[in-house]
Amino acid sequence: MDIKIKLCGIRREEDAEYINEFPPDYAGFVFAESKRKVTLKQAEKLSALLLPSIIKVGVFVNQPLEEMPDFADAISVYQLHGDEDGEYIDRLRQILPQDCEIWKAVRVSTKEDIVKADGLNADKLLLDAFSKNAYGGTGRAFDWELISKARISKPFFTAGGITAENIEKAAVTLKPYGIDLSGGIETNGFKNREKIKQIIEIVDRLRKL
């Protein structure tokens, strides 16, 4: 099983150390308002500490377009978690380096939410739980059956409520391109080395299936 793993919400040097010890495919920095928010300066420092093989992702919510190129030294993937539409994505693609990817996060409440996002000019999708009070990071799962009903054409990550207890079920049931974890690798709001180790060990085993 070929599945990618993204560990998101990196904000401390200890987080970078844990991730280098048990490397995922992607590591994410949150630039939107969140308890996990980091500044560009912090992200640049942490990005430099991470192994070169780990792809760095930035999470944004309705960030002004003109500010986006400033982040390209720290990240190579732009994950859009807000109300960004097709015009925003098209304009963003014009001003970013050619090797950058654009992902669109979808707060899933209906099949139509997924279908609409699948038609955008994004490289990948990230499917997360809908909340009227937050753009993401709720730690809640959504109705996974909506994925099969939507018939997604793009590679997609699934997020929301993923832990060591259900990651195998998510991988086998949904067959996503990748799985995104943040709260599921934390204890009391901070990244936990043992939880990261456990997730990567499970994924390594799944990749041998």
Short mmCIF file of C-alpha atoms in Angstrom, two decimals:
data_model
loop_
_atom_site.label_atom_id
_atom_site.label_comp_id
_atom_site.label_asym_id
_atom_site.label_seq_id
_atom_site.Cartn_x
_atom_site.Cartn_y
_atom_site.Cartn_z
CA MET A 1 0.00 0.00 0.00
CA ASP A 2 1.53 3.28 -1.14
CA ILE A 3 0.36 5.94 1.29
CA LYS A 4 1.85 9.29 2.27
CA ILE A 5 1.85 10.78 5.76
CA LYS A 6 1.73 14.46 6.72
CA LEU A 7 2.36 15.55 10.29
CA CYS A 8 1.02 19.05 10.80
CA GLY A 9 1.25 21.82 13.37
CA ILE A 10 5.02 21.81 13.83
CA ARG A 11 6.00 24.67 16.14
CA ARG A 12 8.87 23.64 18.42
CA GLU A 13 12.43 22.45 17.90
CA GLU A 14 11.44 19.28 19.76
CA ASP A 15 8.77 18.66 17.12
CA ALA A 16 11.41 18.85 14.40
CA GLU A 17 13.63 16.44 16.32
CA TYR A 18 10.83 13.89 16.67
CA ILE A 19 9.94 14.18 13.00
CA ASN A 20 13.54 13.75 11.88
CA GLU A 21 13.75 10.63 14.04
CA PHE A 22 10.58 9.18 12.51
CA PRO A 23 10.32 10.95 9.15
CA PRO A 24 6.95 11.44 7.46
CA ASP A 25 6.59 12.44 3.82
CA TYR A 26 5.30 15.93 4.67
CA ALA A 27 5.54 18.31 7.64
CA GLY A 28 3.11 21.19 8.03
CA PHE A 29 3.36 24.69 9.49
CA VAL A 30 0.17 26.54 10.38
CA PHE A 31 0.20 30.23 9.44
CA ALA A 32 -3.51 30.76 10.08
CA GLU A 33 -5.01 31.71 13.43
CA SER A 34 -4.69 28.62 15.59
CA LYS A 35 -3.13 27.39 18.80
CA ARG A 36 -0.50 25.88 16.50
CA LYS A 37 0.22 29.09 14.57
CA VAL A 38 3.83 29.98 13.80
CA THR A 39 5.37 33.06 12.24
CA LEU A 40 7.23 32.95 8.95
CA LYS A 41 10.50 33.46 10.85
CA GLN A 42 9.76 30.50 13.13
CA ALA A 43 8.80 28.33 10.16
CA GLU A 44 11.99 29.19 8.30
CA LYS A 45 14.05 28.17 11.34
CA LEU A 46 12.16 24.92 11.85
CA SER A 47 12.15 24.12 8.13
CA ALA A 48 15.94 24.39 8.10
CA LEU A 49 16.12 21.84 10.94
CA LEU A 50 14.03 19.24 9.11
CA LEU A 51 15.52 16.61 6.84
CA PRO A 52 15.66 17.74 3.19
CA SER A 53 13.63 14.69 2.19
CA ILE A 54 10.61 15.93 4.17
CA ILE A 55 8.37 18.16 2.05
CA LYS A 56 7.32 21.32 3.88
CA VAL A 57 3.70 22.48 3.75
CA GLY A 58 2.19 25.80 4.81
CA VAL A 59 -1.43 26.02 6.00
CA PHE A 60 -3.22 29.27 5.15
CA VAL A 61 -6.69 30.74 5.60
CA ASN A 62 -7.62 33.58 3.23
CA GLN A 63 -4.07 34.92 3.17
CA PRO A 64 -3.63 38.03 0.98
CA LEU A 65 -2.26 36.90 -2.37
CA GLU A 66 0.56 39.43 -2.42
CA GLU A 67 2.02 37.94 0.78
CA MET A 68 2.14 34.36 -0.44
CA PRO A 69 5.47 34.40 -2.33
CA ASP A 70 7.19 35.45 0.92
CA PHE A 71 6.69 31.94 2.28
CA ALA A 72 8.39 30.10 -0.59
CA ASP A 73 11.75 29.85 1.18
CA ALA A 74 10.18 27.89 4.05
CA ILE A 75 7.65 25.71 2.19
CA SER A 76 6.99 24.21 -1.22
CA VAL A 77 3.31 23.29 -0.73
CA TYR A 78 0.53 25.82 -0.11
CA GLN A 79 -2.46 24.27 1.66
CA LEU A 80 -5.48 26.56 1.43
CA HIS A 81 -7.96 26.10 4.25
CA GLY A 82 -10.19 29.12 3.80
CA ASP A 83 -12.67 30.41 1.25
CA GLU A 84 -10.18 30.54 -1.61
CA ASP A 85 -11.95 30.05 -4.94
CA GLY A 86 -10.83 29.11 -8.42
CA GLU A 87 -9.78 32.67 -9.28
CA TYR A 88 -7.62 32.90 -6.16
CA ILE A 89 -5.93 29.59 -6.96
CA ASP A 90 -5.28 30.58 -10.57
CA ARG A 91 -3.76 33.88 -9.52
CA LEU A 92 -1.69 32.20 -6.80
CA ARG A 93 -0.26 29.73 -9.29
CA GLN A 94 0.91 32.63 -11.46
CA ILE A 95 2.96 34.24 -8.68
CA LEU A 96 4.50 31.18 -7.03
CA PRO A 97 7.65 29.34 -8.13
CA GLN A 98 6.81 26.63 -10.67
CA ASP A 99 7.87 23.81 -8.36
CA CYS A 100 5.32 24.76 -5.67
CA GLU A 101 2.13 22.75 -5.22
CA ILE A 102 -1.29 24.10 -4.26
CA TRP A 103 -3.65 21.99 -2.17
CA LYS A 104 -7.25 22.89 -1.40
CA ALA A 105 -8.69 21.81 1.91
CA VAL A 106 -12.37 20.93 1.95
CA ARG A 107 -14.54 21.15 5.06
CA VAL A 108 -16.78 18.24 4.19
CA SER A 109 -20.45 18.26 5.08
CA THR A 110 -21.91 16.99 1.79
CA LYS A 111 -20.78 15.14 -1.31
CA GLU A 112 -21.15 18.38 -3.27
CA ASP A 113 -18.45 20.03 -1.14
CA ILE A 114 -15.96 17.48 -2.43
CA VAL A 115 -17.16 17.57 -6.04
CA LYS A 116 -16.88 21.36 -6.17
CA ALA A 117 -13.32 21.35 -4.83
CA ASP A 118 -12.33 18.54 -7.17
CA GLY A 119 -13.05 20.88 -10.08
CA LEU A 120 -10.61 23.54 -8.91
CA ASN A 121 -7.13 24.02 -10.33
CA ALA A 122 -5.46 22.54 -7.25
CA ASP A 123 -2.85 19.77 -7.30
CA LYS A 124 -4.34 17.84 -4.40
CA LEU A 125 -7.27 18.00 -1.98
CA LEU A 126 -7.35 17.64 1.78
CA LEU A 127 -10.66 16.47 3.18
CA ASP A 128 -11.41 17.59 6.73
CA ALA A 129 -14.45 17.77 9.00
CA PHE A 130 -16.81 20.72 8.65
CA SER A 131 -17.18 23.15 11.54
CA LYS A 132 -19.01 26.45 11.43
CA ASN A 133 -16.59 27.78 14.04
CA ALA A 134 -13.25 26.74 12.54
CA TYR A 135 -11.51 26.30 9.19
CA GLY A 136 -9.81 23.09 10.30
CA GLY A 137 -7.93 21.38 13.07
CA THR A 138 -11.09 20.31 14.89
CA GLY A 139 -9.86 16.78 15.58
CA ARG A 140 -13.21 15.40 14.44
CA ALA A 141 -13.85 12.89 11.69
CA PHE A 142 -16.39 13.40 8.90
CA ASP A 143 -18.62 10.88 7.15
CA TRP A 144 -16.10 8.84 5.17
CA GLU A 145 -18.82 7.40 2.93
CA LEU A 146 -19.05 10.78 1.20
CA ILE A 147 -15.64 10.15 -0.38
CA SER A 148 -16.78 7.09 -2.33
CA LYS A 149 -19.96 8.89 -3.38
CA ALA A 150 -18.02 11.88 -4.73
CA ARG A 151 -15.71 9.92 -7.05
CA ILE A 152 -12.70 12.19 -6.59
CA SER A 153 -10.34 12.54 -9.55
CA LYS A 154 -7.49 14.31 -7.73
CA PRO A 155 -5.09 12.78 -5.22
CA PHE A 156 -6.44 13.53 -1.76
CA PHE A 157 -5.45 13.50 1.88
CA THR A 158 -7.93 12.69 4.59
CA ALA A 159 -7.76 14.49 7.93
CA GLY A 160 -9.82 14.96 11.05
CA GLY A 161 -9.78 12.70 14.06
CA ILE A 162 -7.08 10.36 12.74
CA THR A 163 -5.14 8.54 15.46
CA ALA A 164 -3.12 5.36 15.86
CA GLU A 165 -6.40 3.61 16.65
CA ASN A 166 -8.10 4.33 13.31
CA ILE A 167 -5.35 5.19 10.80
CA GLU A 168 -5.25 1.66 9.40
CA LYS A 169 -9.02 1.66 8.90
CA ALA A 170 -8.79 5.06 7.17
CA ALA A 171 -6.04 3.85 4.85
CA VAL A 172 -7.74 0.58 3.91
CA THR A 173 -11.27 1.98 3.66
CA LEU A 174 -10.62 5.27 1.88
CA LYS A 175 -7.45 4.44 -0.07
CA PRO A 176 -6.33 8.08 0.04
CA TYR A 177 -3.14 9.45 -1.45
CA GLY A 178 -2.19 10.45 2.08
CA ILE A 179 -3.29 10.95 5.68
CA ASP A 180 -2.83 14.15 7.67
CA LEU A 181 -2.44 14.13 11.45
CA SER A 182 -2.04 16.88 14.01
CA GLY A 183 -4.04 16.42 17.21
CA GLY A 184 -3.67 12.65 16.86
CA ILE A 185 0.07 12.93 17.55
CA GLU A 186 -0.27 15.29 20.51
CA THR A 187 -0.62 15.03 24.27
CA ASN A 188 -1.92 18.06 26.14
CA GLY A 189 -1.54 20.18 23.01
CA PHE A 190 2.08 19.28 22.23
CA LYS A 191 3.58 16.84 19.77
CA ASN A 192 4.35 13.51 21.42
CA ARG A 193 7.38 11.47 20.35
CA GLU A 194 5.84 8.11 21.17
CA LYS A 195 2.65 8.87 19.25
CA ILE A 196 4.66 9.96 16.20
CA LYS A 197 6.75 6.79 16.46
CA GLN A 198 3.62 4.65 16.67
CA ILE A 199 2.02 6.29 13.62
CA ILE A 200 5.13 5.91 11.46
CA GLU A 201 5.52 2.26 12.52
CA ILE A 202 1.91 1.54 11.55
CA VAL A 203 2.37 3.27 8.20
CA ASP A 204 5.61 1.38 7.50
CA ARG A 205 3.73 -1.86 8.12
CA LEU A 206 0.87 -0.81 5.84
CA ARG A 207 3.31 0.01 3.08
CA LYS A 208 4.48 -3.59 3.10
CA LEU A 209 0.99 -4.96 2.48
#
